[in-house]
mmCIF file of C-alpha atoms in Angstrom:
data_model
loop_
_atom_site.group_PDB
_atom_site.id
_atom_site.type_symbol
_atom_site.label_atom_id
_atom_site.label_comp_id
_atom_site.label_asym_id
_atom_site.label_seq_id
_atom_site.Cartn_x
_atom_site.Cartn_y
_atom_site.Cartn_z
ATOM 1 C CA UNK V 1 4.919 6.431 -7.887
ATOM 2 C CA UNK V 2 7.738 8.776 -7.098
ATOM 3 C CA UNK V 3 10.379 6.187 -6.247
ATOM 4 C CA UNK V 4 10.740 2.668 -7.651
ATOM 5 C CA UNK V 5 10.149 -0.067 -5.084
ATOM 6 C CA UNK V 6 12.619 -2.854 -4.408
ATOM 7 C CA UNK V 7 11.883 -5.575 -6.889
ATOM 8 C CA UNK V 8 9.359 -3.482 -8.837
ATOM 9 C CA UNK V 9 9.041 0.123 -9.878
ATOM 10 C CA UNK V 10 6.112 2.330 -10.651
ATOM 11 C CA UNK V 11 5.031 4.330 -13.602
ATOM 12 C CA UNK V 12 2.196 6.481 -14.770
ATOM 13 C CA UNK V 13 -0.761 4.447 -15.965
ATOM 14 C CA UNK V 14 -4.146 5.508 -17.307
ATOM 15 C CA UNK V 15 -6.976 5.612 -14.841
ATOM 16 C CA UNK V 16 -10.354 4.069 -15.396
ATOM 17 C CA UNK V 17 -11.310 1.894 -12.432
ATOM 18 C CA UNK V 18 -14.068 2.174 -9.898
ATOM 19 C CA UNK V 19 -12.768 3.490 -6.574
ATOM 20 C CA UNK V 20 -14.946 1.135 -4.522
ATOM 21 C CA UNK V 21 -13.552 -2.009 -6.130
ATOM 22 C CA UNK V 22 -16.731 -2.816 -8.042
ATOM 23 C CA UNK V 23 -17.586 -2.049 -11.678
ATOM 24 C CA UNK V 24 -19.397 1.219 -12.172
ATOM 25 C CA UNK V 25 -18.820 1.976 -15.809
ATOM 26 C CA UNK V 26 -16.188 4.579 -15.048
ATOM 27 C CA UNK V 27 -13.099 5.293 -13.024
ATOM 28 C CA UNK V 28 -11.249 8.395 -11.934
ATOM 29 C CA UNK V 29 -13.524 10.786 -13.745
ATOM 30 C CA UNK V 30 -12.453 14.191 -14.978
ATOM 31 C CA UNK V 31 -15.758 15.806 -14.055
ATOM 32 C CA UNK V 32 -17.598 16.280 -10.755
ATOM 33 C CA UNK V 33 -19.521 13.320 -9.370
ATOM 34 C CA UNK V 34 -22.722 15.136 -10.054
ATOM 35 C CA UNK V 35 -21.997 15.020 -13.788
ATOM 36 C CA UNK V 36 -22.021 17.837 -16.317
ATOM 37 C CA UNK V 37 -19.299 19.780 -18.055
ATOM 38 C CA UNK V 38 -16.737 21.747 -16.097
ATOM 39 C CA UNK V 39 -17.193 25.505 -16.213
ATOM 40 C CA UNK V 40 -15.201 27.324 -18.834
ATOM 41 C CA UNK V 41 -12.714 29.908 -17.549
ATOM 42 C CA UNK V 42 -14.190 33.376 -17.507
ATOM 43 C CA UNK V 43 -12.657 36.070 -19.643
ATOM 44 C CA UNK V 44 -11.478 38.956 -17.534
ATOM 45 C CA UNK V 45 -12.952 42.263 -18.537
ATOM 46 C CA UNK V 46 -12.703 45.758 -17.104
ATOM 47 C CA UNK V 47 -13.238 45.585 -13.388
ATOM 48 C CA UNK V 48 -13.543 41.769 -13.375
ATOM 49 C CA UNK V 49 -11.189 39.309 -11.744
ATOM 50 C CA UNK V 50 -10.062 36.350 -13.878
ATOM 51 C CA UNK V 51 -11.769 33.078 -12.989
ATOM 52 C CA UNK V 52 -9.996 29.864 -12.010
ATOM 53 C CA UNK V 53 -9.383 27.537 -14.973
ATOM 54 C CA UNK V 54 -11.227 24.203 -14.809
ATOM 55 C CA UNK V 55 -8.205 22.212 -13.580
ATOM 56 C CA UNK V 56 -9.841 20.376 -10.674
ATOM 57 C CA UNK V 57 -10.393 16.684 -11.361
ATOM 58 C CA UNK V 58 -10.880 13.554 -9.275
ATOM 59 C CA UNK V 59 -7.344 12.487 -10.206
ATOM 60 C CA UNK V 60 -5.962 15.844 -9.001
ATOM 61 C CA UNK V 61 -7.887 15.490 -5.730
ATOM 62 C CA UNK V 62 -6.482 11.980 -5.245
ATOM 63 C CA UNK V 63 -2.966 13.318 -5.893
ATOM 64 C CA UNK V 64 -3.492 16.011 -3.270
ATOM 65 C CA UNK V 65 -4.711 13.441 -0.725
ATOM 66 C CA UNK V 66 -1.576 11.365 -1.327
ATOM 67 C CA UNK V 67 0.607 14.443 -0.919
ATOM 68 C CA UNK V 68 -1.143 15.333 2.347
ATOM 69 C CA UNK V 69 -0.755 11.763 3.643
ATOM 70 C CA UNK V 70 -3.213 9.102 2.608
ATOM 71 C CA UNK V 71 -3.890 7.935 6.184
ATOM 72 C CA UNK V 72 -3.965 11.356 7.842
ATOM 73 C CA UNK V 73 -5.266 13.904 5.347
ATOM 74 C CA UNK V 74 -8.247 16.127 6.123
ATOM 75 C CA UNK V 75 -10.715 17.368 3.551
ATOM 76 C CA UNK V 76 -9.922 21.037 4.411
ATOM 77 C CA UNK V 77 -6.208 20.247 4.056
ATOM 78 C CA UNK V 78 -6.677 18.702 0.623
ATOM 79 C CA UNK V 79 -8.844 21.634 -0.437
ATOM 80 C CA UNK V 80 -6.225 24.138 0.758
ATOM 81 C CA UNK V 81 -3.530 22.320 -1.218
ATOM 82 C CA UNK V 82 -5.716 22.574 -4.319
ATOM 83 C CA UNK V 83 -6.661 26.192 -3.640
ATOM 84 C CA UNK V 84 -10.411 25.573 -3.385
ATOM 85 C CA UNK V 85 -13.014 25.597 -0.631
ATOM 86 C CA UNK V 86 -13.358 22.212 1.030
ATOM 87 C CA UNK V 87 -17.078 22.074 0.200
ATOM 88 C CA UNK V 88 -16.036 22.014 -3.475
ATOM 89 C CA UNK V 89 -14.474 18.581 -2.983
ATOM 90 C CA UNK V 90 -17.882 17.068 -2.300
ATOM 91 C CA UNK V 91 -18.854 17.715 -5.902
ATOM 92 C CA UNK V 92 -16.230 15.114 -6.813
ATOM 93 C CA UNK V 93 -16.193 12.642 -3.877
ATOM 94 C CA UNK V 94 -18.938 11.759 -1.413
ATOM 95 C CA UNK V 95 -16.825 11.750 1.749
ATOM 96 C CA UNK V 96 -13.354 11.227 3.168
ATOM 97 C CA UNK V 97 -13.544 7.438 2.949
ATOM 98 C CA UNK V 98 -14.365 7.664 -0.744
ATOM 99 C CA UNK V 99 -11.319 9.881 -1.237
ATOM 100 C CA UNK V 100 -9.112 7.361 0.589
ATOM 101 C CA UNK V 101 -10.323 4.656 -1.804
ATOM 102 C CA UNK V 102 -9.724 6.964 -4.752
ATOM 103 C CA UNK V 103 -6.148 7.632 -3.601
ATOM 104 C CA UNK V 104 -5.469 3.920 -3.034
ATOM 105 C CA UNK V 105 -6.826 3.165 -6.492
ATOM 106 C CA UNK V 106 -4.518 5.751 -8.041
ATOM 107 C CA UNK V 107 -1.500 4.125 -6.386
ATOM 108 C CA UNK V 108 -2.628 0.665 -7.531
ATOM 109 C CA UNK V 109 -2.971 1.814 -11.128
ATOM 110 C CA UNK V 110 0.458 3.454 -11.165
ATOM 111 C CA UNK V 111 2.369 0.594 -9.585
ATOM 112 C CA UNK V 112 4.265 -1.813 -11.825
ATOM 113 C CA UNK V 113 3.208 -5.287 -10.730
ATOM 114 C CA UNK V 114 5.019 -8.511 -11.613
ATOM 115 C CA UNK V 115 3.499 -10.484 -14.449
ATOM 116 C CA UNK V 116 1.639 -13.650 -13.561
ATOM 117 C CA UNK V 117 3.423 -16.834 -14.581
ATOM 118 C CA UNK V 118 4.259 -20.388 -13.553
ATOM 119 C CA UNK V 119 7.175 -19.387 -11.258
ATOM 120 C CA UNK V 120 4.874 -19.085 -8.249
ATOM 121 C CA UNK V 121 7.538 -18.228 -5.661
ATOM 122 C CA UNK V 122 9.005 -15.422 -7.789
ATOM 123 C CA UNK V 123 5.474 -14.162 -8.428
ATOM 124 C CA UNK V 124 4.602 -13.876 -4.735
ATOM 125 C CA UNK V 125 8.005 -12.375 -3.871
ATOM 126 C CA UNK V 126 7.645 -9.786 -6.632
ATOM 127 C CA UNK V 127 4.118 -8.991 -5.466
ATOM 128 C CA UNK V 128 5.436 -8.426 -1.929
ATOM 129 C CA UNK V 129 8.250 -6.183 -3.213
ATOM 130 C CA UNK V 130 5.833 -4.061 -5.255
ATOM 131 C CA UNK V 131 3.476 -3.644 -2.285
ATOM 132 C CA UNK V 132 6.352 -2.721 0.033
ATOM 133 C CA UNK V 133 7.645 -0.187 -2.476
ATOM 134 C CA UNK V 134 4.202 1.435 -2.652
ATOM 135 C CA UNK V 135 4.077 1.683 1.146
ATOM 136 C CA UNK V 136 7.517 3.312 1.200
ATOM 137 C CA UNK V 137 6.588 5.792 -1.521
ATOM 138 C CA UNK V 138 3.353 6.778 0.226
ATOM 139 C CA UNK V 139 3.702 6.607 4.032
ATOM 140 C CA UNK V 140 0.360 5.722 5.581
ATOM 141 C CA UNK V 141 -0.833 3.715 2.576
ATOM 142 C CA UNK V 142 -0.491 0.517 4.603
ATOM 143 C CA UNK V 143 -2.691 1.862 7.401
ATOM 144 C CA UNK V 144 -5.248 3.267 4.958
ATOM 145 C CA UNK V 145 -5.617 -0.080 3.195
ATOM 146 C CA UNK V 146 -5.968 -1.981 6.471
ATOM 147 C CA UNK V 147 -8.674 0.332 7.805
ATOM 148 C CA UNK V 148 -10.697 1.322 4.723
ATOM 149 C CA UNK V 149 -13.018 -1.321 3.244
ATOM 150 C CA UNK V 150 -12.912 -1.845 -0.484
ATOM 151 C CA UNK V 151 -10.644 -3.304 -3.168
ATOM 152 C CA UNK V 152 -9.910 -1.368 -6.381
ATOM 153 C CA UNK V 153 -11.035 -3.119 -9.548
ATOM 154 C CA UNK V 154 -7.457 -3.045 -10.844
ATOM 155 C CA UNK V 155 -6.402 -5.162 -7.854
ATOM 156 C CA UNK V 156 -9.277 -7.605 -8.309
ATOM 157 C CA UNK V 157 -8.190 -8.128 -11.917
ATOM 158 C CA UNK V 158 -4.517 -8.408 -10.965
ATOM 159 C CA UNK V 159 -5.068 -10.927 -8.179
ATOM 160 C CA UNK V 160 -7.412 -12.987 -10.327
ATOM 161 C CA UNK V 161 -4.552 -13.393 -12.776
ATOM 162 C CA UNK V 162 -2.194 -14.298 -9.940
ATOM 163 C CA UNK V 163 -4.678 -16.833 -8.614
ATOM 164 C CA UNK V 164 -4.885 -18.523 -11.994
ATOM 165 C CA UNK V 165 -1.103 -18.773 -12.160
ATOM 166 C CA UNK V 166 -0.860 -20.206 -8.638
ATOM 167 C CA UNK V 167 -3.550 -22.803 -9.343
ATOM 168 C CA UNK V 168 -1.724 -23.681 -12.563
ATOM 169 C CA UNK V 169 1.438 -24.208 -10.500
ATOM 170 C CA UNK V 170 -0.323 -26.797 -8.341
ATOM 171 C CA UNK V 171 -2.070 -24.946 -5.503
ATOM 172 C CA UNK V 172 -5.740 -25.424 -4.770
ATOM 173 C CA UNK V 173 -7.924 -22.348 -5.426
ATOM 174 C CA UNK V 174 -8.315 -21.890 -1.652
ATOM 175 C CA UNK V 175 -4.557 -22.045 -1.013
ATOM 176 C CA UNK V 176 -3.921 -19.645 -3.909
ATOM 177 C CA UNK V 177 -6.404 -17.131 -2.498
ATOM 178 C CA UNK V 178 -4.984 -17.434 1.017
ATOM 179 C CA UNK V 179 -1.448 -17.049 -0.338
ATOM 180 C CA UNK V 180 -1.987 -13.678 -2.032
ATOM 181 C CA UNK V 181 -4.028 -12.430 0.925
ATOM 182 C CA UNK V 182 -1.374 -13.570 3.419
ATOM 183 C CA UNK V 183 1.426 -11.864 1.498
ATOM 184 C CA UNK V 184 -0.523 -8.595 1.337
ATOM 185 C CA UNK V 185 -1.402 -8.739 5.046
ATOM 186 C CA UNK V 186 2.218 -9.509 5.942
ATOM 187 C CA UNK V 187 3.437 -6.521 3.929
ATOM 188 C CA UNK V 188 0.946 -4.066 5.407
ATOM 189 C CA UNK V 189 1.271 -5.178 9.030
ATOM 190 C CA UNK V 190 5.076 -5.314 8.833
ATOM 191 C CA UNK V 191 5.224 -1.911 7.142
ATOM 192 C CA UNK V 192 3.017 -0.351 9.829
ATOM 193 C CA UNK V 193 5.164 -1.920 12.565
ATOM 194 C CA UNK V 194 8.507 -0.802 11.079
ATOM 195 C CA UNK V 195 7.238 2.720 10.429
ATOM 196 C CA UNK V 196 5.961 2.878 14.008
ATOM 197 C CA UNK V 197 9.485 2.357 15.319
ATOM 198 C CA UNK V 198 10.304 5.928 14.276
ATOM 199 C CA UNK V 199 7.804 7.500 16.676
ATOM 200 C CA UNK V 200 9.394 9.388 19.555
ATOM 201 C CA UNK V 201 8.377 8.796 23.168
ATOM 202 C CA UNK V 202 9.125 11.029 26.182
ATOM 203 C CA UNK V 203 11.435 9.651 28.841
ATOM 204 C CA UNK V 204 11.849 10.291 32.574
ATOM 205 C CA UNK V 205 14.778 12.663 32.022
ATOM 206 C CA UNK V 206 12.632 15.068 30.043
ATOM 207 C CA UNK V 207 14.029 14.010 26.688
ATOM 208 C CA UNK V 208 12.728 11.517 24.179
ATOM 209 C CA UNK V 209 13.787 8.408 22.313
ATOM 210 C CA UNK V 210 12.366 6.393 19.463
ATOM 211 C CA UNK V 211 10.330 3.241 19.963
ATOM 212 C CA UNK V 212 13.173 1.442 18.164
ATOM 213 C CA UNK V 213 15.683 2.562 20.787
ATOM 214 C CA UNK V 214 13.345 1.534 23.613
ATOM 215 C CA UNK V 215 12.922 -1.989 22.252
ATOM 216 C CA UNK V 216 16.627 -2.509 21.643
ATOM 217 C CA UNK V 217 17.594 -1.235 25.103
ATOM 218 C CA UNK V 218 15.007 -3.481 26.743
ATOM 219 C CA UNK V 219 16.324 -6.585 24.995
ATOM 220 C CA UNK V 220 19.954 -5.663 25.682
ATOM 221 C CA UNK V 221 19.200 -5.082 29.374
ATOM 222 C CA UNK V 222 17.051 -8.175 29.933
ATOM 223 C CA UNK V 223 18.904 -10.717 27.816
ATOM 224 C CA UNK V 224 22.528 -9.881 28.692
ATOM 225 C CA UNK V 225 23.610 -12.285 25.982
ATOM 226 C CA UNK V 226 22.401 -15.417 27.708
ATOM 227 C CA UNK V 227 21.505 -17.149 24.434
ATOM 228 C CA UNK V 228 22.271 -16.476 20.728
ATOM 229 C CA UNK V 229 18.509 -16.388 20.133
ATOM 230 C CA UNK V 230 18.270 -13.190 22.177
ATOM 231 C CA UNK V 231 21.058 -11.541 20.202
ATOM 232 C CA UNK V 232 18.782 -11.506 17.152
ATOM 233 C CA UNK V 233 16.535 -9.027 18.958
ATOM 234 C CA UNK V 234 19.380 -6.591 19.572
ATOM 235 C CA UNK V 235 20.885 -6.803 16.073
ATOM 236 C CA UNK V 236 20.857 -3.495 14.216
ATOM 237 C CA UNK V 237 19.195 -4.894 11.079
ATOM 238 C CA UNK V 238 16.283 -6.244 13.112
ATOM 239 C CA UNK V 239 14.993 -2.735 13.755
ATOM 240 C CA UNK V 240 15.617 -1.007 10.423
ATOM 241 C CA UNK V 241 14.438 -1.256 6.834
ATOM 242 C CA UNK V 242 12.210 -4.281 6.346
ATOM 243 C CA UNK V 243 13.291 -5.899 9.610
ATOM 244 C CA UNK V 244 12.423 -9.596 9.584
ATOM 245 C CA UNK V 245 9.891 -9.258 6.802
ATOM 246 C CA UNK V 246 11.884 -11.206 4.190
ATOM 247 C CA UNK V 247 12.611 -13.997 6.679
ATOM 248 C CA UNK V 248 8.920 -14.267 7.544
ATOM 249 C CA UNK V 249 8.008 -14.346 3.857
ATOM 250 C CA UNK V 250 10.563 -17.087 3.161
ATOM 251 C CA UNK V 251 9.218 -19.230 6.019
ATOM 252 C CA UNK V 252 5.696 -18.875 4.643
ATOM 253 C CA UNK V 253 6.763 -19.689 1.077
ATOM 254 C CA UNK V 254 8.726 -22.730 2.260
ATOM 255 C CA UNK V 255 5.587 -23.975 3.967
ATOM 256 C CA UNK V 256 3.432 -23.198 0.947
ATOM 257 C CA UNK V 257 5.742 -25.314 -1.210
ATOM 258 C CA UNK V 258 4.693 -28.389 0.768
ATOM 259 C CA UNK V 259 1.096 -27.854 -0.338
ATOM 260 C CA UNK V 260 1.859 -27.933 -4.064
ATOM 261 C CA UNK V 261 0.163 -30.986 -5.557
ATOM 262 C CA UNK V 262 3.003 -33.476 -6.285
ATOM 263 C CA UNK V 263 1.518 -34.551 -9.602
ATOM 264 C CA UNK V 264 1.429 -30.933 -10.845
ATOM 265 C CA UNK V 265 4.614 -29.490 -9.378
ATOM 266 C CA UNK V 266 6.776 -31.063 -12.097
ATOM 267 C CA UNK V 267 4.795 -29.495 -14.940
ATOM 268 C CA UNK V 268 4.321 -25.715 -14.603
ATOM 269 C CA UNK V 269 0.925 -24.387 -15.485
ATOM 270 C CA UNK V 270 0.321 -21.980 -18.356
ATOM 271 C CA UNK V 271 1.366 -18.374 -18.020
ATOM 272 C CA UNK V 272 -1.457 -15.993 -17.219
ATOM 273 C CA UNK V 273 -1.153 -12.462 -18.515
ATOM 274 C CA UNK V 274 -1.511 -9.604 -16.055
ATOM 275 C CA UNK V 275 -4.876 -7.895 -16.013
ATOM 276 C CA UNK V 276 -4.382 -4.297 -15.060
#
């Protein structure tokens, strides 16, 4: 990733996972999906134009999709960024949805995730921070993940390790699975909502204002300070950054703590190494 997330950074990591989230014997391949060796660059001779070097790879296409905007890119736009015809992309990916999955996989492989261990609350908080950082680094990633079916193999391996650690800490397998899924859903939905506050809407005077400004004005006008509860909706921090995300996460984790088996909570389970 280009910027380290709060509570977890990102770094370059080798590729090698199936973009659809299921094993296929290969990952972000360096050759077209149809197989075969890439063409060698032609040697320019008298009257001949030099050929393009064989620099196009699935990883490069995924990078271009991220740069264009993972939720909004078009195949012609990605092709233009790479300097190729958009029909060329279909030698490497089957369709736009496959390219979305490829881009999501690339982000997952490059994100630094917290290691699985017996400190279950720190594990889930670190997982949330890493996901939020990825969404900040790549606007639209949250929307793409919510709307494109598939889970990268790297995430299946990672969450399996997390599940083992959570079960070792005293959660049932079902509660452990729901916990990691809930945290991910909370991150993505909250990220989409907070990013949506930046959109500008026309007003009756012919100008425009952000959705954030509309919400705050509505609460200030309707509540008029009748109750301290209402003041929380007009507070500046409510409508910026992560909003109430951390409060929501804390409430969930407090509730999850009540489901830890009493006879296992006193003795942490074994540490599970991250699978990535």
